[in-house]
Structure formats: structure tokens, C-alpha cells
Coordinates of C-alpha atoms and ligand atoms in Angstrom, one line a residue:
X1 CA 117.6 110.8 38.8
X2 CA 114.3 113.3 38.2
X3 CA 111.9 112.1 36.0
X4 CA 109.1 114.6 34.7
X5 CA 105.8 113.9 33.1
X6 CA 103.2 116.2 32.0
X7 CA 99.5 115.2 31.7
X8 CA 100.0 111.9 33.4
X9 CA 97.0 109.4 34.3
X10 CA 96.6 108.8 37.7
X11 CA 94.4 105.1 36.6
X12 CA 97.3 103.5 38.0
X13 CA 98.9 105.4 40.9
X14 CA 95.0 104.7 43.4
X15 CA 94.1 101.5 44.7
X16 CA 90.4 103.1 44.0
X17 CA 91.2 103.0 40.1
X18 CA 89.6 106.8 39.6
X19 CA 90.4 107.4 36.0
X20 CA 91.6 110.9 36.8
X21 CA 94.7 112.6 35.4
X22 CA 97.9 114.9 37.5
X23 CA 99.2 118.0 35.2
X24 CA 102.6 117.0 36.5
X25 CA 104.2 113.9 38.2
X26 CA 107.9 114.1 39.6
X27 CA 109.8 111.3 40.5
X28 CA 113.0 111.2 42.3
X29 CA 115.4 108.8 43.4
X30 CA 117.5 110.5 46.1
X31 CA 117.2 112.8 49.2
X32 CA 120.3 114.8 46.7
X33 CA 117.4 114.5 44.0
X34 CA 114.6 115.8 46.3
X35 CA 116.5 118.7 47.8
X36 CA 117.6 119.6 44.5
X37 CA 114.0 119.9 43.0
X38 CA 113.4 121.7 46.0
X39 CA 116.1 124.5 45.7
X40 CA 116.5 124.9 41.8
X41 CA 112.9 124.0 40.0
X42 CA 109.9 122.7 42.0
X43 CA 108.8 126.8 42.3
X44 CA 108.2 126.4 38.5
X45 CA 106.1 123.5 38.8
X46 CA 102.3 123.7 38.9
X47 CA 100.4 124.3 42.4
X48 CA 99.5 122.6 44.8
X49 CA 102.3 120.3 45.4
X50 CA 101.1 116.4 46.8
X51 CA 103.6 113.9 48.0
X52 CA 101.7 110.0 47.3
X53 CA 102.9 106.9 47.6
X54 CA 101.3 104.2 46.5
X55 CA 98.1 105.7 46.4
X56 CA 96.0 102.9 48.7
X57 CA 94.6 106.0 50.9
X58 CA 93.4 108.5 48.1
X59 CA 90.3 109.5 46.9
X60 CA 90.7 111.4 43.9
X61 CA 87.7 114.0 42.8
X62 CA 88.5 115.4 40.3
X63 CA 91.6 115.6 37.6
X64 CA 94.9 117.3 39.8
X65 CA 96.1 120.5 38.2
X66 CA 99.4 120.9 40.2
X67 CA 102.4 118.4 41.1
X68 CA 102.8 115.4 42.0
X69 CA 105.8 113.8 43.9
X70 CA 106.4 110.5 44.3
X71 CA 109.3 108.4 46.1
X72 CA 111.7 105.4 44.6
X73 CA 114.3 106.3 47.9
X74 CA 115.0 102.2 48.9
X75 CA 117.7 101.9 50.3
X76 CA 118.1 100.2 53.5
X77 CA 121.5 100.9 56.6
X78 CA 121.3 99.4 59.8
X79 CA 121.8 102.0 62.5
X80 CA 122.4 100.1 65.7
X81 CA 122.4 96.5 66.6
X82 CA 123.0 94.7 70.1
X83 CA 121.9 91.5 71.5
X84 CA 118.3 92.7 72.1
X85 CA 117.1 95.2 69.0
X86 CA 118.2 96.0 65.5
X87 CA 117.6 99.9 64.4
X88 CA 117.1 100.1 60.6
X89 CA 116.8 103.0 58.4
X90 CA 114.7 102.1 55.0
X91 CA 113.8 104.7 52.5
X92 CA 110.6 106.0 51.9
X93 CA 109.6 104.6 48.6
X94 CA 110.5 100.9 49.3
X95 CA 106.9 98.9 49.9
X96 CA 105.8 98.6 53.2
X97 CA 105.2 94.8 52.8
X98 CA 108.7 94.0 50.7
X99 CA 110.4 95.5 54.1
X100 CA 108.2 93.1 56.2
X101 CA 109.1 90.6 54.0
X102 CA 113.2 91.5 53.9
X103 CA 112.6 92.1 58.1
X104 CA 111.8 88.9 59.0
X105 CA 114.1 87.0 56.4
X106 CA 117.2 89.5 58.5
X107 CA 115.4 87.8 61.8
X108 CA 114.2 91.3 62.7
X109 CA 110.4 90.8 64.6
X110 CA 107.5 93.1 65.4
X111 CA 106.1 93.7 62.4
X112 CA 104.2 91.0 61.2
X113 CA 101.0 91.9 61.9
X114 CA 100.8 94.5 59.5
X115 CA 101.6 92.1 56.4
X116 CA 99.8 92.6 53.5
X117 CA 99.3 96.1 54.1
X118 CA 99.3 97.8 51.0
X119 CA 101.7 101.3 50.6
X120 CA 105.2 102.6 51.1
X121 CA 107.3 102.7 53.7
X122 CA 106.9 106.6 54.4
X123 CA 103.6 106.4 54.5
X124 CA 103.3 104.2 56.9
X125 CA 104.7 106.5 59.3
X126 CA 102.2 109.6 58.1
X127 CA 99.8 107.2 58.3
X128 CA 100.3 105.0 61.5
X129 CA 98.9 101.9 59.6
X130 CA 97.9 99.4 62.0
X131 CA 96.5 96.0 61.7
X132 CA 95.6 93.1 64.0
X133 CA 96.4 94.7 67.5
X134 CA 99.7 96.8 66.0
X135 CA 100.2 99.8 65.0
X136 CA 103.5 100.6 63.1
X137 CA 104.3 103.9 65.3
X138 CA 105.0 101.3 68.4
X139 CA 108.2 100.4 66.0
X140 CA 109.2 103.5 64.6
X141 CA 112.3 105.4 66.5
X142 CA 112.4 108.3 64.4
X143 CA 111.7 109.7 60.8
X144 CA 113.6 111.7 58.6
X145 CA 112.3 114.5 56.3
X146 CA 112.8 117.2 54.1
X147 CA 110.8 120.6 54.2
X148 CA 108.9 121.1 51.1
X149 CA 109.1 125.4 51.6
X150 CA 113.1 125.5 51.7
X151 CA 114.6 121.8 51.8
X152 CA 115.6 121.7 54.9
X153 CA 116.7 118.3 57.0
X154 CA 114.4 117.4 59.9
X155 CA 114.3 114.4 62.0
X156 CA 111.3 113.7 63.7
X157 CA 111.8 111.1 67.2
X158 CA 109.1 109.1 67.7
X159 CA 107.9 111.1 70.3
X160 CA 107.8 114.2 68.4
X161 CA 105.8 112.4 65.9
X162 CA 102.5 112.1 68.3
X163 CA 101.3 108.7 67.1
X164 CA 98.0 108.1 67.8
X165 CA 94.8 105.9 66.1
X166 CA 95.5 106.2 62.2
X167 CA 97.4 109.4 62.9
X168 CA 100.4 110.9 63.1
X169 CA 102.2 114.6 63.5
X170 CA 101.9 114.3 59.2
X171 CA 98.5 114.7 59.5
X172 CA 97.9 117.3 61.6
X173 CA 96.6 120.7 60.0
X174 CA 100.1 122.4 61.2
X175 CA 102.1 119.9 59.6
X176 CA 100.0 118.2 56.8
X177 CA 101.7 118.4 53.5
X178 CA 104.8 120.7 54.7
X179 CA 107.7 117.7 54.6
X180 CA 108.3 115.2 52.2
X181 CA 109.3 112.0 54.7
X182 CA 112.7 110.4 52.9
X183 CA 113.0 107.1 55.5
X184 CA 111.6 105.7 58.2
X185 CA 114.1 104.6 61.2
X186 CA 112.2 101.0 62.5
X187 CA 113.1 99.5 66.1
X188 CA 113.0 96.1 65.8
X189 CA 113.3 92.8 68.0
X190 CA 115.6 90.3 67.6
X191 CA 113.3 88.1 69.8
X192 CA 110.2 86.8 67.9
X193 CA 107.5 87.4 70.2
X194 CA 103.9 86.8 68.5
X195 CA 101.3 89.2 69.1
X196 CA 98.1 86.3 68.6
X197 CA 95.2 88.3 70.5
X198 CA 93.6 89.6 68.0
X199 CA 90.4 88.0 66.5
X200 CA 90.3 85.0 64.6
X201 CA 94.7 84.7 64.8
X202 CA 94.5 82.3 67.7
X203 CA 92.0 79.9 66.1
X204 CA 94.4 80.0 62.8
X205 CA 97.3 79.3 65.2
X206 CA 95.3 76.0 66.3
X207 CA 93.9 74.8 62.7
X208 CA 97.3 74.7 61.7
X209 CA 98.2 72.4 64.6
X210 CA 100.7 75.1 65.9
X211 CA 101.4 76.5 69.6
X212 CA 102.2 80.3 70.4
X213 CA 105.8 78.2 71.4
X214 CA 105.9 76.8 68.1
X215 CA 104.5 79.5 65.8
X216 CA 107.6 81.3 64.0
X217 CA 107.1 84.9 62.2
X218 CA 107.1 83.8 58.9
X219 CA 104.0 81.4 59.8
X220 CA 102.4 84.5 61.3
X221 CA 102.9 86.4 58.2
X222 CA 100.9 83.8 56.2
X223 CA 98.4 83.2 58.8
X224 CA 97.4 87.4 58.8
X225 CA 97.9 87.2 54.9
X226 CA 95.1 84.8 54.5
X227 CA 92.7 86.2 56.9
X228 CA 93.8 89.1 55.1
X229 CA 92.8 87.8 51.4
X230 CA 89.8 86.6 53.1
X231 CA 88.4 89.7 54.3
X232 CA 89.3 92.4 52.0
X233 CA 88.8 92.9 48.3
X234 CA 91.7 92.8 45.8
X235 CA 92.2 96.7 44.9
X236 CA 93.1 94.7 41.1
X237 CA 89.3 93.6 41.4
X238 CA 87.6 96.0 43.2
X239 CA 89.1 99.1 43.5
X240 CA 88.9 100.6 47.2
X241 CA 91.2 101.8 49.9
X242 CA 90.8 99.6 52.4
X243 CA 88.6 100.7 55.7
X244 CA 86.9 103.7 54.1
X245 CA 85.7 104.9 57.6
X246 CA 88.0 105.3 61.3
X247 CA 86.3 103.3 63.6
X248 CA 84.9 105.6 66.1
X249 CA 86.3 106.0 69.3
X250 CA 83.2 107.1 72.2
X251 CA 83.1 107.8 76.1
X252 CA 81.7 105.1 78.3
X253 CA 78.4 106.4 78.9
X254 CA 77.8 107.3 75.5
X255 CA 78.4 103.7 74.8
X256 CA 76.5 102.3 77.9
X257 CA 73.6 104.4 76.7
X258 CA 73.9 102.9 73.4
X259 CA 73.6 99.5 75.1
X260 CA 70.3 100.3 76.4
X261 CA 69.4 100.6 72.5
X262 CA 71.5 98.1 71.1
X263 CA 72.1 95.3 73.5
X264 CA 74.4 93.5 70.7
X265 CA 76.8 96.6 69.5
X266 CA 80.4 95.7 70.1
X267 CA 83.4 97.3 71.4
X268 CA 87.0 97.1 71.6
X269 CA 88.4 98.3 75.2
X270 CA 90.7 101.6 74.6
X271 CA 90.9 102.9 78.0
X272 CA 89.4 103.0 81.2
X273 CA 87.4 106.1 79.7
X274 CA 87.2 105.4 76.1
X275 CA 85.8 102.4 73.8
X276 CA 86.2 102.0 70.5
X277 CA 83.4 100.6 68.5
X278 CA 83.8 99.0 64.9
X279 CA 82.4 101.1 62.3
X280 CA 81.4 98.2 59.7
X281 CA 78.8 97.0 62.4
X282 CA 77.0 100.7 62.5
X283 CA 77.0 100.5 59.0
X284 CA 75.6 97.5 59.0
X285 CA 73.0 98.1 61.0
X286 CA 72.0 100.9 58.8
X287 CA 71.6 98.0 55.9
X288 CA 74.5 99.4 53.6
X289 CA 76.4 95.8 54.0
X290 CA 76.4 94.7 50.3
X291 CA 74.4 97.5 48.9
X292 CA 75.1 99.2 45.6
X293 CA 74.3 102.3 43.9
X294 CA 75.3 103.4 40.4
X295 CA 79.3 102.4 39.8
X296 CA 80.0 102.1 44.1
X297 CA 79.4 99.3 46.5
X298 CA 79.2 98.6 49.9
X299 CA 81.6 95.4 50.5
X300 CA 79.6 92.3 51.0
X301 CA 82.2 90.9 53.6
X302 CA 83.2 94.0 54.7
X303 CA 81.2 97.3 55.3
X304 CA 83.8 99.4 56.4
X305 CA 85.3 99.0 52.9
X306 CA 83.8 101.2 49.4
X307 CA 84.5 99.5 46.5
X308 CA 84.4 100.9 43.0
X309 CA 82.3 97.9 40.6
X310 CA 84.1 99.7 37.8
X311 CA 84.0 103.3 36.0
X312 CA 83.1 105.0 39.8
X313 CA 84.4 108.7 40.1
X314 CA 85.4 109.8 42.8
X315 CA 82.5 112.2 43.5
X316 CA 80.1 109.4 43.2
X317 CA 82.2 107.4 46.2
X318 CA 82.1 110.6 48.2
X319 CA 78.5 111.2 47.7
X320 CA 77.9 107.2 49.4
X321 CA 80.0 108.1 51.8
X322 CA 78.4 111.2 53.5
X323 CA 74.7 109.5 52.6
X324 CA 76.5 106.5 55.2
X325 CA 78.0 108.7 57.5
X326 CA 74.2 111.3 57.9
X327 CA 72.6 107.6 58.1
X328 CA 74.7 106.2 60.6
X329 CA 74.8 109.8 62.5
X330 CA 70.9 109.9 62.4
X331 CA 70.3 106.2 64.0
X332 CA 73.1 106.3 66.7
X333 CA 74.3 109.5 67.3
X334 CA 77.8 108.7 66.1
X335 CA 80.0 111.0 63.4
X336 CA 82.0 108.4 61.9
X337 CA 85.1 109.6 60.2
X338 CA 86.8 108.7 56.8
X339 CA 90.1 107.5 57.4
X340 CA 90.6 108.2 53.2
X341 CA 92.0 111.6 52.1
X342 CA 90.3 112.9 49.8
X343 CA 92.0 115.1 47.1
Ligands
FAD401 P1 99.1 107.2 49.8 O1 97.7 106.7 49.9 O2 99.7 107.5 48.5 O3 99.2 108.5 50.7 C1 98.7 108.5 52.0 C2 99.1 109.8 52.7 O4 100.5 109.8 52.9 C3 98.8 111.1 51.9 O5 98.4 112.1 52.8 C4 100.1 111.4 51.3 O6 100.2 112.8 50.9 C5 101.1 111.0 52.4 N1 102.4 110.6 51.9 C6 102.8 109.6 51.1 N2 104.1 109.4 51.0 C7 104.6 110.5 51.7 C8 106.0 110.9 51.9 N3 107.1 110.2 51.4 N4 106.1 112.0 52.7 C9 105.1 112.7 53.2 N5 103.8 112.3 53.0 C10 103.6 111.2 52.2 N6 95.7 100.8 56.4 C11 95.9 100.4 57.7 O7 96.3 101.1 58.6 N7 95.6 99.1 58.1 C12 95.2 98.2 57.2 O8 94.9 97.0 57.5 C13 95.0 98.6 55.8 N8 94.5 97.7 54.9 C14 94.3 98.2 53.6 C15 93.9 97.2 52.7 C16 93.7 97.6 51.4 C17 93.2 96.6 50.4 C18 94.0 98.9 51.0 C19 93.8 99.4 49.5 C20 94.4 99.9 51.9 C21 94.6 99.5 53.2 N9 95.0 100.4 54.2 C22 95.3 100.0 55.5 C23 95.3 101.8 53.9 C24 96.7 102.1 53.2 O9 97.3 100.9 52.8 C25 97.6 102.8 54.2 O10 97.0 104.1 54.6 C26 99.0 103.1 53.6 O11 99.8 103.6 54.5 C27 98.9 104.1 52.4 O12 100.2 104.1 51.8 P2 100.4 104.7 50.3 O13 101.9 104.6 50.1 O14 99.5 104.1 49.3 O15 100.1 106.2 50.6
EPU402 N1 81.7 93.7 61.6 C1 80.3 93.7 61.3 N2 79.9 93.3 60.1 C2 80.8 92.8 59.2 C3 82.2 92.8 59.5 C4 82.6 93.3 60.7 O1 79.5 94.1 62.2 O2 80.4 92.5 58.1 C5 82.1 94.1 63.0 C6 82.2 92.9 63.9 O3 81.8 93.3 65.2 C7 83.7 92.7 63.9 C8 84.2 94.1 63.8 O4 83.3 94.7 62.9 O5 84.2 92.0 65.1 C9 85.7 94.3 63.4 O6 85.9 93.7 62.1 P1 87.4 93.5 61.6 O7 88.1 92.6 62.6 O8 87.3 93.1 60.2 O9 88.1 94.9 61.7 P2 87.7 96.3 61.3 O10 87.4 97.1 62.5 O11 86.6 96.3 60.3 C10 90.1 97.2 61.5 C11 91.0 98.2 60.7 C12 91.6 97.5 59.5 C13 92.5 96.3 60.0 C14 91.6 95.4 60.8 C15 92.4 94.3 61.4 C16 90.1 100.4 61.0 C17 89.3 101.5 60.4 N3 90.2 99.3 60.2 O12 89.0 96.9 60.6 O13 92.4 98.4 58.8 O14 93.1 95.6 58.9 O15 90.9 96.1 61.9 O16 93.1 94.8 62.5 O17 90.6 100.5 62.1 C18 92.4 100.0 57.1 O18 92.7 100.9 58.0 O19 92.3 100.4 55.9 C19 92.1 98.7 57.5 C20 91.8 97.7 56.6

């Protein structure tokens, strides 16, 4: 099925809550359904053409005069199974976190870390979501898509797709925007191994009187939900997309210069050339942690993360965001980068 709505509000399809509105939404049920709308009517359809999903990465300026497509393909065929791995094919509108959920009830591991992340499925491949020491690309095996110019089937390995830090071949200027992705092909374990490194999971691990032995995925699961709930501010409160700003990645001298400054800034070891160092403590250290101006915030717990206190637009969240980004460019010397697209 094809559904069609004209002069649709956009309130509830972003995690900000910009009261904006779309000239046209489209929503289809089926890769038939997409390449149908592709060959027969989607040239009748207002310009430019945006694919969302569950709009938990979007910054919305202004109202969107063109069309936009959204995704309910959920259907879920397991490719391959052996004794070791299970490949699974789940379509691109189901919810990121309901497969996570469904994964680990089939006894298919790897994922758990990323629980609680909000979006769909395709998404998660455009945008590489990762979350407590995993990125989803180290899972995915392929993805499958449909050209927007001519509806034409493309599968993407995961090569091919060029994961990297919060990005992917979907972002890239050649690609971004040019396929629709209709389901994500997800490698999985059959053996739970935990992936506990990661700040603050080890010490949850022990407060709970469990052992890395002991410790089964579901746990996990609830263990990164928490110090998820903790952290980061309901979108149903306080709109926001989660980390505003990509936490910059910088060469080792750069960094060892900036140690001669700031003997307390921290890093996260990328490679033997490269750290990375967390954004919300530069914008800390610029004194934006809790501030507010007008209808935006600056998260108390949480720099990294914009929120709107109600009524922002999405202008007045880009205009903190660049005075954040000259600030934190002027003290340290460092262009940080928002991970949010902004449309
Ligand atoms: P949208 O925001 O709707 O779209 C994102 C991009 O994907 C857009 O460019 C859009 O055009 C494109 N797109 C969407 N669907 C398709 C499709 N089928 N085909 C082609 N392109 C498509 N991210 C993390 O990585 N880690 C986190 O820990 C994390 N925590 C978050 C916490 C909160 C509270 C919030 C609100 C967000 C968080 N995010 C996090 C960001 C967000 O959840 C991810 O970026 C997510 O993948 C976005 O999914 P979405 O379905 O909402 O996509
Ligand atoms: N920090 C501060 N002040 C604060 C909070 C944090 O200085 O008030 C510094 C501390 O040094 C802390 C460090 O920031 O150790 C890292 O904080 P945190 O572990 O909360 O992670 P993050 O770098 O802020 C990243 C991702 C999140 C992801 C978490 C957990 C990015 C841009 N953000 O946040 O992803 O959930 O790690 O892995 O990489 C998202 O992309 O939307 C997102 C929420």
C-alpha cells in the first residue's frame, strides 16, 4: 500500500519536536510499493525528494516544500545459519531497538550495545549508529537499496559501504540522498560474547553482583538501557537528537600540544596516529554545560546534547550551535562537527 498526505505536520515525525510542516509525505509498505512510486508517479510529486525514518537525526529549518518518504518495510528472512553465525535480512522500517529486542529473544548476539538507540533499521546503516564501544557497520554484511533516479536494485557489501565514525557510503556527497535503503542484512553471533569495556558497563556488571561469565545479553541490554535513561533526555521531554556534535577526531601532536594547555582534556585512543577527544568536555569548558538561551538548552548532564525547552525552531538551535562550535574553535583550535543533518 501507498499512502499520500498533503500538507502534513512534521511535530511528530523529529525527536527535536520542530513544529514544521512537509507539502507531501509518502508512505509505502513494500520494495513493489517503492519501485512502483518510483516508475509511475514520484516525478509528479513535489521537489526535493527526503527519505526519514524516524526522524531522531533531523533538524528541520524551516517548513519542507517537496516529498517526503518514509518506510513501514518489516519484514524479517533469515539468510544463512550454521553453528557459528545467523545472517538476517530485516526491512528498513522496522525500529532499530524492536530488532535488538526480537535478536536476542532468537539468541542472535552482537548487538546489544546499541539498545535504546532511537531510529529505524535503515537508518542505522546510513548512519553507522554506534554506542558503548560498537558500531552497527561491524554487523552489517550487506544492504539492499533501490535508486531513487530510475528504481533500480542495488546491494551494497559491507565493504562497499565504507563504514567509518558516524558514517557511511549514504552519506557521502556522491551518494547522499540517491537510494532509498529497503533492508539491512545483519551478521550475527550465535555465541553471546559481551562487549563490557566501555565506561561505567563494568561497574554496572559488579553492582548487580554479576561476572562477565555470568552476565547474559538480555542483562546487558538493561544494564546500557539504564545508563542510557540516565544520561540522555527523553526526546518526549525534551526534544533533541541525541549527540548534537561528532566528537572530534585529532593527530597526536595536536592533542599533545593541547595537553600543554589543558593537562585534564581526555581522549579515547583511535589509532596509533589519531585520538579522539569527547566533544561534551570542550563544550564544557567553554561553560555551555546547562546553559540556556531563548527556547534551546544546553543539557545539564550532557553537553553534547541540544535540547529544545519547548516552542524552539530550528533556526534558533542552529544559531547555538555555530555560536558553540566558533566558541569551542576559538579556545582550542578544534572545528567540531554536527553529527545532526540539518534540512
Ligand atoms: P532519521 O533521523 O529520520 O534520518 C537519518 C538519516 O538517514 C537522514 O539522512 C535520512 O535521509 C536517512 N534515511 C533514513 N531512512 C533511510 C532509508 N530507508 N534509506 C536511505 N536513507 C534513509 N546515534 C548513535 O549513533 N548513537 C547513539 O547512542 C544515539 N543516541 C541517541 C539518543 C537520542 C535520545 C536520540 C534522539 C538520538 C540518538 N542517536 C544516536 C541518533 C539517532 O538515533 C540515529 O542517527 C538514528 O540512526 C536515526 O534514525 P532515524 O530512523 O530516526 O533516521
Ligand atoms: N563529558 C564531560 N562533561 C559531561 C559529560 C561528559 O566532560 O558533562 C566528557 C567526559 O570526559 C566523558 C566523555 O565526555 O568521559 C564521554 O561522555 P559519554 O560517555 O557520555 O559519551 P559521549 O562521547 O558524550 C558518545 C556518543 C553517543 C553514545 C555514547 C556512548 C558521539 C558523538 N556520541 O557520547 O552517541 O551513546 O558515546 O557510547 O560519538 C549519538 O550519537 O547521538 C549518541 C548519543
Amino acid at each position: 500500500m501507498i499512502q499520500v498526505n498533503k500538507n502534513i505536520s512534521l511535530l511528530e515525525y523529529n525527536t527535536f519536536g520542530i513544529d514544521v510542516s512537509a507539502e507531501t509525505m509518502v508512505v509505502y509498505d513494500s520494495v513493489d510499493d517503492l519501485t512502483e512510486l518510483i516508475h509511475h508517479s514520484l516525478c509528479n510529486f513535489p521537489k526535493p525528494i527526503l527519505h526519514i525514518g524516524e526522524g531522531s537525526n533531523l533538524l528541520f529549518l524551516e517548513d519542507f516544500r517537496g516529498t517526503i518518504l518514509r518506510s513501514n518495510i518489516n519484514n524479517v528472512n533469515v539468510i544463512e545459519q550454521n553453528d557459528d553465525h545467523v545472517i538476517v535480512q530485516v526491512g528498513a522500517g522496522w525500529n532499530m531497538d524492536d530488532f535488538i529486542s526480537y535478536s536476542i529473544s532468537k539468541g542472535w548476539y552482537g548487538l546489544e550495545n546499541l539498545s535504546k538507540i532511537p531510529g529505524q533499521v535503515g537508518s542505522s546503516a546510513v548512519q553507522n549508529i554506534g554506542a558503548y564501544g560498537v558500531e552497527v557497520g561491524d554487523f552489517i554484511y550487506s544492504v539492499n537499496c533501490i535508486s531513487i533516479a530510475d528504481g533500480t536494485y542495488r546491494k551494497f557489501s559491507h565493504d562497499e559501504c565504507n563504514f567509518m565514525y558516524r558514517h557511511s557510503i549514504f552519506k557521502s556527497p556522491e551518494y547522499r540522498g540517491k537510494y532509498v535503503v529497503t533492508s539491512v542484512e545483519y551478521k550475527l553471533n550465535l555465541d553471546f560474547t559481551p562487549h563490557i569495556d566501555y565506561g561505567g558497563i563494568r561497574q554496572q556488571i559488579d553492582l548487580l553482583g554479576e561476572t562477565p561469565e555470568t552476565l547474559s545479553a538480555q542483562k546487558l541490554r538493561d544494564i546500557i538501557s539504564n545508563i542510557r535513561e540516565e544520561k540522555l533526555p527523553d526526546p518526549k521531554v525534551y526534544g533533541n537528537a541525541g549527540s548534537f556534535f561528532m566528537n572530534p577526531i585529532v593527530d597526536r601532536d595536536t592533542y599533545n600540544k593541547l595537553v600543554s594547555c589543558y593537562p585534564n582534556i581526555p581522549k579515547y585512543e583511535i589509532d596509533s596516529n589519531n585520538v579522539k577527544i569527547p566533544a561534551a568536555w570542550l563544550i564544557e569548558q567553554c561553560g555551555w554545560k546547562g546553559k540556556t538561551v531563548g527556547h534551546v538548552g544546553v543539557h545539564p548532564k550532557q553537553p553534547l546534547v541540544l535540547i529544545n525547552l519547548g516552542g524552539a525552531t530550528g533556526k534558533e538551535i542552529q544559531n547555538m550551535s555555530d555560536t558553540i562550535r566558533h566558541e569551542v574553535l576559538d579556545k582550542f583550535g578544534i572545528s567540531i562537527i554536527p553529527e545532526v543533518n540539518f534540512i
